[in-house]
mmCIF file of C-alpha atoms in Angstrom:
data_model
loop_
_atom_site.group_PDB
_atom_site.id
_atom_site.type_symbol
_atom_site.label_atom_id
_atom_site.label_comp_id
_atom_site.label_asym_id
_atom_site.label_seq_id
_atom_site.Cartn_x
_atom_site.Cartn_y
_atom_site.Cartn_z
ATOM 1 C CA MET A 259 60.562 -48.565 -45.565
ATOM 2 C CA SER A 260 62.830 -51.458 -45.177
ATOM 3 C CA ASP A 261 59.577 -53.857 -44.607
ATOM 4 C CA VAL A 262 58.163 -52.782 -47.840
ATOM 5 C CA MET A 263 60.332 -51.073 -50.231
ATOM 6 C CA HIS A 264 63.560 -53.467 -49.176
ATOM 7 C CA PHE A 265 66.002 -50.897 -48.182
ATOM 8 C CA ASN A 266 69.350 -52.001 -47.150
ATOM 9 C CA PHE A 267 70.304 -51.064 -43.300
ATOM 10 C CA ALA A 268 72.537 -47.593 -44.885
ATOM 11 C CA GLU A 269 69.571 -46.776 -47.079
ATOM 12 C CA ASN A 270 66.867 -47.029 -44.130
ATOM 13 C CA GLY A 271 68.746 -44.976 -41.649
ATOM 14 C CA ILE A 272 69.393 -42.014 -44.049
ATOM 15 C CA LEU A 273 65.990 -41.942 -45.536
ATOM 16 C CA SER A 274 64.393 -42.358 -42.089
ATOM 17 C CA ALA A 275 66.201 -39.308 -40.950
ATOM 18 C CA ILE A 276 65.700 -37.051 -43.917
ATOM 19 C CA PRO A 277 61.819 -36.280 -42.808
ATOM 20 C CA TYR A 278 63.114 -34.925 -39.752
ATOM 21 C CA LEU A 279 65.918 -32.912 -40.672
ATOM 22 C CA VAL A 280 63.017 -31.160 -42.953
ATOM 23 C CA MET A 281 60.725 -30.757 -39.854
ATOM 24 C CA TRP A 282 64.130 -29.132 -37.880
ATOM 25 C CA PHE A 283 64.340 -26.764 -40.970
ATOM 26 C CA VAL A 284 61.012 -26.143 -40.674
ATOM 27 C CA SER A 285 60.129 -25.580 -37.035
ATOM 28 C CA ILE A 286 62.652 -22.738 -37.613
ATOM 29 C CA CYS A 287 61.179 -21.066 -40.584
ATOM 30 C CA SER A 288 57.601 -21.031 -39.018
ATOM 31 C CA GLY A 289 58.524 -19.600 -36.469
ATOM 32 C CA VAL A 290 60.019 -16.903 -38.305
ATOM 33 C CA ILE A 291 56.878 -16.869 -40.367
ATOM 34 C CA ALA A 292 54.796 -16.870 -37.521
ATOM 35 C CA ASP A 293 56.837 -13.827 -35.637
ATOM 36 C CA TRP A 294 56.614 -11.840 -39.212
ATOM 37 C CA VAL A 295 53.114 -12.160 -39.124
ATOM 38 C CA LEU A 296 52.246 -11.421 -35.869
ATOM 39 C CA ALA A 297 54.575 -8.047 -35.533
ATOM 40 C CA ASN A 298 52.184 -6.925 -38.908
ATOM 41 C CA ASN A 299 49.357 -7.515 -37.766
ATOM 42 C CA LEU A 300 48.570 -9.969 -41.120
ATOM 43 C CA LEU A 301 46.385 -12.205 -38.606
ATOM 44 C CA GLY A 302 45.264 -12.469 -35.129
ATOM 45 C CA VAL A 303 47.144 -15.202 -32.753
ATOM 46 C CA THR A 304 44.304 -17.551 -32.720
ATOM 47 C CA ALA A 305 43.648 -17.671 -36.342
ATOM 48 C CA LEU A 306 47.461 -17.750 -36.749
ATOM 49 C CA ARG A 307 48.106 -20.972 -34.571
ATOM 50 C CA LYS A 308 44.826 -22.656 -36.397
ATOM 51 C CA LEU A 309 46.359 -22.376 -39.566
ATOM 52 C CA LEU A 310 49.825 -23.290 -38.910
ATOM 53 C CA ALA A 311 48.045 -26.525 -36.773
ATOM 54 C CA THR A 312 45.797 -27.382 -39.856
ATOM 55 C CA ILE A 313 48.890 -27.474 -42.717
ATOM 56 C CA GLY A 314 51.193 -29.141 -39.661
ATOM 57 C CA GLY A 315 48.046 -32.027 -39.125
ATOM 58 C CA VAL A 316 46.630 -32.023 -42.666
ATOM 59 C CA GLY A 317 50.716 -32.005 -45.006
ATOM 60 C CA PRO A 318 51.558 -35.174 -43.194
ATOM 61 C CA ALA A 319 48.093 -36.848 -43.430
ATOM 62 C CA VAL A 320 47.866 -36.442 -47.236
ATOM 63 C CA GLY A 321 51.728 -36.996 -47.681
ATOM 64 C CA VAL A 322 51.663 -40.166 -45.784
ATOM 65 C CA VAL A 323 48.738 -41.693 -47.699
ATOM 66 C CA LEU A 324 50.017 -40.539 -51.520
ATOM 67 C CA ALA A 325 53.034 -42.530 -50.458
ATOM 68 C CA SER A 326 51.446 -45.828 -49.463
ATOM 69 C CA TYR A 327 50.019 -45.367 -53.173
ATOM 70 C CA ALA A 328 53.156 -44.968 -54.842
ATOM 71 C CA GLY A 329 53.918 -48.562 -55.378
ATOM 72 C CA CYS A 330 57.489 -49.518 -55.581
ATOM 73 C CA ASP A 331 59.010 -45.611 -56.508
ATOM 74 C CA LYS A 332 61.621 -45.337 -54.420
ATOM 75 C CA THR A 333 62.201 -42.019 -55.031
ATOM 76 C CA LEU A 334 58.148 -40.577 -54.892
ATOM 77 C CA VAL A 335 58.241 -42.964 -51.416
ATOM 78 C CA SER A 336 61.148 -40.535 -49.656
ATOM 79 C CA VAL A 337 60.209 -37.359 -51.446
ATOM 80 C CA LEU A 338 56.280 -37.674 -50.418
ATOM 81 C CA PHE A 339 57.863 -39.186 -46.454
ATOM 82 C CA ALA A 340 60.217 -36.074 -45.951
ATOM 83 C CA VAL A 341 57.794 -33.159 -47.418
ATOM 84 C CA GLY A 342 54.721 -34.747 -45.482
ATOM 85 C CA MET A 343 56.439 -35.469 -41.980
ATOM 86 C CA GLY A 344 58.663 -32.496 -42.625
ATOM 87 C CA LEU A 345 54.955 -29.989 -42.496
ATOM 88 C CA MET A 346 54.503 -31.111 -38.826
ATOM 89 C CA GLY A 347 57.429 -28.641 -38.449
ATOM 90 C CA PHE A 348 54.526 -26.201 -38.130
ATOM 91 C CA PHE A 349 53.794 -27.763 -35.098
ATOM 92 C CA TYR A 350 56.406 -25.716 -33.164
ATOM 93 C CA ALA A 351 55.161 -22.491 -34.066
ATOM 94 C CA SER A 352 51.186 -23.217 -32.970
ATOM 95 C CA LEU A 353 50.698 -26.161 -31.127
ATOM 96 C CA ARG A 354 53.867 -25.859 -29.101
ATOM 97 C CA VAL A 355 53.763 -22.388 -28.323
ATOM 98 C CA ASN A 356 49.704 -22.305 -27.351
ATOM 99 C CA ALA A 357 50.176 -22.777 -23.804
ATOM 100 C CA LEU A 358 51.767 -19.354 -23.392
ATOM 101 C CA ASP A 359 48.874 -17.361 -25.491
ATOM 102 C CA LEU A 360 46.378 -19.539 -22.801
ATOM 103 C CA SER A 361 48.751 -18.731 -19.450
ATOM 104 C CA PRO A 362 51.764 -17.865 -19.061
ATOM 105 C CA ASN A 363 51.474 -18.485 -15.332
ATOM 106 C CA PHE A 364 50.031 -22.263 -16.116
ATOM 107 C CA SER A 365 52.202 -22.990 -19.429
ATOM 108 C CA GLY A 366 54.452 -25.087 -17.607
ATOM 109 C CA THR A 367 51.286 -27.078 -16.079
ATOM 110 C CA ILE A 368 49.651 -27.530 -19.645
ATOM 111 C CA MET A 369 53.129 -28.587 -21.492
ATOM 112 C CA ALA A 370 52.954 -31.628 -18.981
ATOM 113 C CA LEU A 371 49.136 -32.281 -19.347
ATOM 114 C CA VAL A 372 49.491 -32.140 -23.317
ATOM 115 C CA ASN A 373 52.986 -34.242 -23.212
ATOM 116 C CA GLY A 374 51.524 -36.900 -20.555
ATOM 117 C CA SER A 375 48.603 -37.500 -23.323
ATOM 118 C CA GLY A 376 50.794 -37.737 -26.189
ATOM 119 C CA ALA A 377 53.347 -39.858 -24.393
ATOM 120 C CA LEU A 378 50.212 -42.217 -23.325
ATOM 121 C CA SER A 379 49.409 -42.140 -27.257
ATOM 122 C CA GLY A 380 52.916 -43.464 -27.909
ATOM 123 C CA MET A 381 52.757 -46.401 -25.902
ATOM 124 C CA VAL A 382 49.999 -47.421 -27.488
ATOM 125 C CA THR A 383 50.950 -47.069 -31.340
ATOM 126 C CA PRO A 384 53.773 -49.684 -31.090
ATOM 127 C CA THR A 385 51.736 -52.066 -30.454
ATOM 128 C CA LEU A 386 48.630 -51.439 -32.771
ATOM 129 C CA VAL A 387 51.097 -50.962 -35.748
ATOM 130 C CA GLY A 388 52.794 -54.463 -34.918
ATOM 131 C CA LEU A 389 48.889 -55.698 -34.896
ATOM 132 C CA LEU A 390 48.048 -54.236 -38.015
ATOM 133 C CA THR A 391 51.638 -55.331 -39.847
ATOM 134 C CA GLU A 392 51.577 -58.766 -38.813
ATOM 135 C CA ASN A 393 52.968 -60.124 -42.564
ATOM 136 C CA LYS A 394 54.722 -56.669 -43.237
ATOM 137 C CA THR A 395 52.551 -56.197 -46.639
ATOM 138 C CA LEU A 396 52.312 -52.675 -48.410
ATOM 139 C CA GLY A 397 48.035 -53.308 -47.720
ATOM 140 C CA GLU A 398 49.031 -53.172 -44.498
ATOM 141 C CA TRP A 399 50.808 -49.897 -43.903
ATOM 142 C CA ARG A 400 48.582 -48.001 -45.793
ATOM 143 C CA VAL A 401 45.518 -49.167 -43.289
ATOM 144 C CA VAL A 402 48.326 -47.971 -40.971
ATOM 145 C CA PHE A 403 48.238 -44.707 -42.938
ATOM 146 C CA TRP A 404 45.017 -44.144 -42.732
ATOM 147 C CA ILE A 405 44.350 -44.668 -39.819
ATOM 148 C CA MET A 406 47.571 -41.973 -38.981
ATOM 149 C CA ALA A 407 45.264 -39.735 -41.619
ATOM 150 C CA LEU A 408 41.979 -39.793 -39.596
ATOM 151 C CA VAL A 409 43.160 -38.901 -36.117
ATOM 152 C CA LEU A 410 45.673 -35.837 -37.614
ATOM 153 C CA ILE A 411 42.831 -34.617 -39.628
ATOM 154 C CA ALA A 412 40.086 -35.113 -36.246
ATOM 155 C CA THR A 413 42.249 -33.801 -33.982
ATOM 156 C CA ASN A 414 42.591 -30.811 -36.087
ATOM 157 C CA PHE A 415 39.224 -30.131 -36.637
ATOM 158 C CA VAL A 416 38.725 -30.496 -33.073
ATOM 159 C CA TYR A 417 41.547 -27.873 -32.873
ATOM 160 C CA LEU A 418 39.605 -25.374 -35.203
ATOM 161 C CA PHE A 419 36.408 -25.592 -33.139
ATOM 162 C CA PHE A 420 37.746 -25.712 -30.107
ATOM 163 C CA GLY A 421 41.080 -24.139 -29.913
ATOM 164 C CA SER A 422 42.356 -20.161 -29.039
ATOM 165 C CA GLY A 423 45.163 -18.262 -28.745
ATOM 166 C CA GLU A 424 43.925 -15.535 -26.401
ATOM 167 C CA LEU A 425 45.047 -15.089 -22.804
ATOM 168 C CA GLN A 426 42.090 -17.009 -20.436
ATOM 169 C CA PRO A 427 40.581 -15.554 -17.619
ATOM 170 C CA TRP A 428 41.992 -18.297 -15.402
ATOM 171 C CA ASN A 429 45.618 -17.102 -16.471
ATOM 172 C CA GLU A 430 45.947 -14.882 -12.493
ATOM 173 C CA PRO A 431 45.351 -16.006 -9.301
ATOM 174 C CA LYS A 432 42.050 -14.962 -7.631
ATOM 175 C CA PRO A 433 42.249 -12.315 -5.156
ATOM 176 C CA LYS A 434 41.848 -12.875 -1.403
ATOM 177 C CA PRO A 435 38.308 -12.522 0.105
ATOM 178 C CA ASP A 436 37.335 -9.508 1.958
ATOM 179 C CA SER A 437 37.916 -11.498 5.227
ATOM 180 C CA GLU A 438 40.896 -12.948 4.935
ATOM 181 C CA ALA A 439 42.389 -9.199 4.417
ATOM 182 C CA ASN A 440 40.628 -8.074 7.190
ATOM 183 C CA ASN A 441 42.435 -10.233 9.719
ATOM 184 C CA VAL A 442 45.208 -9.930 7.805
ATOM 185 C CA ASP A 443 45.246 -6.215 8.235
ATOM 186 C CA THR A 444 44.242 -6.602 12.416
ATOM 187 C CA ALA A 445 46.716 -8.976 12.866
ATOM 188 C CA GLN A 446 49.320 -6.369 11.427
ATOM 189 C CA GLU A 447 47.900 -3.539 13.468
ATOM 190 C CA ALA A 448 48.042 -5.372 17.034
ATOM 191 C CA ALA A 449 51.604 -5.892 15.967
ATOM 192 C CA SER A 450 52.430 -2.588 15.648
ATOM 193 C CA LYS A 451 50.622 -1.441 18.470
ATOM 194 C CA ASN A 452 52.116 -4.212 20.618
ATOM 195 C CA GLY A 453 55.776 -2.871 19.530
ATOM 196 C CA ALA A 454 55.088 0.514 20.376
ATOM 197 C CA ILE A 455 53.644 0.128 24.070
ATOM 198 C CA ILE A 456 57.117 -2.349 24.144
ATOM 199 C CA ASN A 457 59.173 0.627 22.990
ATOM 200 C CA ASN A 458 57.804 3.056 25.058
ATOM 201 C CA SER A 459 57.623 0.727 28.479
ATOM 202 C CA SER A 460 61.453 0.461 27.621
ATOM 203 C CA GLN A 461 61.819 4.237 27.609
ATOM 204 C CA ASP A 462 60.000 5.289 30.742
ATOM 205 C CA LEU A 463 62.079 2.726 32.436
ATOM 206 C CA THR A 464 65.629 4.042 31.325
ATOM 207 C CA LYS A 465 64.561 7.494 31.896
ATOM 208 C CA ASN A 466 63.843 6.656 35.334
ATOM 209 C CA GLY A 467 67.166 5.345 36.288
ATOM 210 C CA PHE A 468 67.234 1.911 35.585
ATOM 211 C CA GLY A 469 69.863 1.637 32.807
ATOM 212 C CA GLU A 470 69.563 -1.402 30.317
ATOM 213 C CA ASN A 471 70.864 -3.982 32.852
ATOM 214 C CA GLY A 472 67.733 -2.855 35.092
ATOM 215 C CA LEU A 473 65.480 -3.091 32.460
ATOM 216 C CA LYS A 474 66.500 -6.624 31.468
ATOM 217 C CA ASN A 475 65.960 -7.747 35.101
ATOM 218 C CA THR A 476 62.666 -5.431 35.513
ATOM 219 C CA MET A 477 61.715 -7.539 32.224
ATOM 220 C CA ILE A 478 62.602 -10.880 33.477
ATOM 221 C CA LEU A 479 60.370 -10.193 36.767
ATOM 222 C CA GLN A 480 57.465 -8.961 35.051
ATOM 223 C CA ILE A 481 57.534 -12.241 32.949
ATOM 224 C CA ALA A 482 58.087 -14.435 36.083
ATOM 225 C CA ASP A 483 55.154 -12.921 37.701
ATOM 226 C CA SER A 484 52.890 -13.191 34.412
ATOM 227 C CA GLY A 485 54.069 -17.043 34.643
ATOM 228 C CA ASN A 486 53.162 -17.488 38.384
#
């Protein structure tokens, strides 16, 4: 905004913060709406996630492109940016919680992969924008906004075709093979039998008058003999 619309430092800071305030408000409202829709069975989880993701992707794309054609109307540009970017708040009730829909057991891993790929794009974007806006003109920024819009719409189509809100079969860990289970059972049975033999032997020695001290000495001697 400061490059093209020539806002001063204070105006630029305030106007740059407004879209994020709108996004914060929309994210809270979209979460409440999503819970209400699911509670009343108005839409399935997959349909709801895709609907909210479409609003959160297409809305900002349209908003920033229209802002680039608003000319020097500072008020209209500010409103379009605020509304367009604010609609990204719908992502929080769709893509941000989609990992929990797919796999509660592996949602942390899924979010790590998603945020990691998002961080890579965040590192590339500033360099790309700097190369495309060397002269800081409106035409150059319009190209940037068109690229942004195309990326948002293209990725939204990918999610519409391949996305899901249903629990995935790989969420549950695979059961152990029968051979491993049998080995575990056999080891437990052997341990139980050995424990029973030791208990019976100690009881017999005690009955025969060895007592506790005699029992200890006998066991020590048996261990020494077996070692030799």
